[in-house]
Amino acid sequence: MGLLVAILAWLHVFFATGWIGGALLSTIALEPSIRKTENHAVAQTLMANVGKFMGVFSTLTIAFGVLFFWVFTGGRLFLIDSGWGVMMLPGITLGVVAYVFGFVALLPLAKRLATATQKSPKDVPALMSKIRTLSLVDLVLLALVFTFMVGSAFY
């Protein structure tokens, strides 16, 4: 059982690191660079690839997190009777919010950007501005999740 917990924890942390890293890369490096380029085909390709990467890594983070939590707690869902549970509950909640936010807000916007690069390039700067704002919101959510999850490790 200990080995299974360790493997699930490692997988959860690995994919969470990729999710947060992808959000950082998108917000700090890719979006500003893409916004400055006139090559919309590059923008379309990069955003499509980042979107796929973020979708896979965020989904695997949630999946392995649920499995890890289930195995670690023996199937007990609510553990607010401890400091660990008090830290986990907001971390889990914000993680799910960040996940849903990505699929409801960011993914459709990235698809709109891909379409705009081919059909209406004049809309690209405005869409990139929206992506930057939403990416920052997503990054803040993920930083809060990270804070609560790391905090829970000390209980």
mmCIF file of N, CA and C in Angstrom, residues 4-5 7 13 33 39-40 45-46 52 61 64 71-72 78 93 101 119 123 133-134 138 142 151 153:
data_model
loop_
_atom_site.group_PDB
_atom_site.id
_atom_site.type_symbol
_atom_site.label_atom_id
_atom_site.label_comp_id
_atom_site.label_asym_id
_atom_site.label_seq_id
_atom_site.Cartn_x
_atom_site.Cartn_y
_atom_site.Cartn_z
ATOM 1 N N LEU A 4 2.126 2.031 -3.489
ATOM 2 C CA LEU A 4 1.057 2.585 -4.326
ATOM 3 C C LEU A 4 0.829 4.057 -4.000
ATOM 4 N N VAL A 5 0.797 4.398 -2.722
ATOM 5 C CA VAL A 5 0.631 5.797 -2.307
ATOM 6 C C VAL A 5 1.781 6.640 -2.859
ATOM 7 N N ILE A 7 3.709 6.053 -5.484
ATOM 8 C CA ILE A 7 3.610 6.158 -6.951
ATOM 9 C C ILE A 7 2.524 7.155 -7.343
ATOM 10 N N VAL A 13 2.077 14.834 -8.379
ATOM 11 C CA VAL A 13 2.979 15.979 -8.294
ATOM 12 C C VAL A 13 3.651 16.236 -9.644
ATOM 13 N N SER A 33 5.231 36.800 -26.434
ATOM 14 C CA SER A 33 5.979 36.596 -27.681
ATOM 15 C C SER A 33 5.039 36.464 -28.870
ATOM 16 N N ASN A 39 3.502 36.464 -37.474
ATOM 17 C CA ASN A 39 3.327 35.136 -38.045
ATOM 18 C C ASN A 39 2.205 34.411 -37.292
ATOM 19 N N HIS A 40 0.999 34.533 -37.780
ATOM 20 C CA HIS A 40 -0.163 33.967 -37.093
ATOM 21 C C HIS A 40 -0.183 32.441 -37.145
ATOM 22 N N THR A 45 -0.213 27.377 -34.072
ATOM 23 C CA THR A 45 0.435 26.111 -33.734
ATOM 24 C C THR A 45 0.823 26.063 -32.262
ATOM 25 N N LEU A 46 1.443 27.132 -31.772
ATOM 26 C CA LEU A 46 1.865 27.153 -30.373
ATOM 27 C C LEU A 46 0.674 27.058 -29.428
ATOM 28 N N LYS A 52 -3.366 21.530 -25.863
ATOM 29 C CA LYS A 52 -3.381 20.069 -25.717
ATOM 30 C C LYS A 52 -2.576 19.640 -24.497
ATOM 31 N N THR A 61 -3.425 15.395 -13.627
ATOM 32 C CA THR A 61 -3.226 15.889 -12.262
ATOM 33 C C THR A 61 -4.447 15.589 -11.411
ATOM 34 N N PHE A 64 -4.901 11.584 -10.969
ATOM 35 C CA PHE A 64 -3.974 10.987 -10.003
ATOM 36 C C PHE A 64 -4.158 11.587 -8.611
ATOM 37 N N VAL A 71 -6.661 6.525 -1.981
ATOM 38 C CA VAL A 71 -5.816 5.476 -1.404
ATOM 39 C C VAL A 71 -5.207 5.949 -0.078
ATOM 40 N N PHE A 72 -4.737 7.176 -0.036
ATOM 41 C CA PHE A 72 -4.080 7.719 1.159
ATOM 42 C C PHE A 72 -5.030 7.789 2.355
ATOM 43 N N PHE A 78 -14.054 13.414 3.622
ATOM 44 C CA PHE A 78 -13.911 14.692 4.305
ATOM 45 C C PHE A 78 -13.116 14.513 5.584
ATOM 46 N N THR A 93 -10.683 22.212 -3.753
ATOM 47 C CA THR A 93 -11.738 23.053 -4.336
ATOM 48 C C THR A 93 -11.175 23.990 -5.393
ATOM 49 N N PHE A 101 -12.213 26.059 -15.038
ATOM 50 C CA PHE A 101 -11.932 27.361 -15.651
ATOM 51 C C PHE A 101 -11.147 27.186 -16.953
ATOM 52 N N LYS A 119 -9.000 33.199 -40.324
ATOM 53 C CA LYS A 119 -10.124 33.905 -40.954
ATOM 54 C C LYS A 119 -10.143 35.408 -40.716
ATOM 55 N N ASP A 123 -8.489 40.229 -35.398
ATOM 56 C CA ASP A 123 -9.019 39.906 -34.064
ATOM 57 C C ASP A 123 -7.972 39.265 -33.146
ATOM 58 N N THR A 133 -5.138 37.796 -19.830
ATOM 59 C CA THR A 133 -5.883 38.049 -18.601
ATOM 60 C C THR A 133 -6.368 36.748 -17.970
ATOM 61 N N LEU A 134 -6.962 35.889 -18.776
ATOM 62 C CA LEU A 134 -7.478 34.621 -18.249
ATOM 63 C C LEU A 134 -6.341 33.699 -17.805
ATOM 64 N N ASP A 138 -5.857 32.028 -14.152
ATOM 65 C CA ASP A 138 -5.574 30.600 -13.990
ATOM 66 C C ASP A 138 -4.290 30.392 -13.188
ATOM 67 N N LEU A 142 -3.843 28.445 -9.637
ATOM 68 C CA LEU A 142 -2.894 27.338 -9.481
ATOM 69 C C LEU A 142 -1.868 27.628 -8.382
ATOM 70 N N GLY A 151 1.154 23.387 1.959
ATOM 71 C CA GLY A 151 0.823 23.588 3.380
ATOM 72 C C GLY A 151 0.285 22.325 4.039
ATOM 73 N N ALA A 153 1.145 19.370 3.439
ATOM 74 C CA ALA A 153 2.245 18.410 3.655
ATOM 75 C C ALA A 153 2.900 18.590 5.020
#
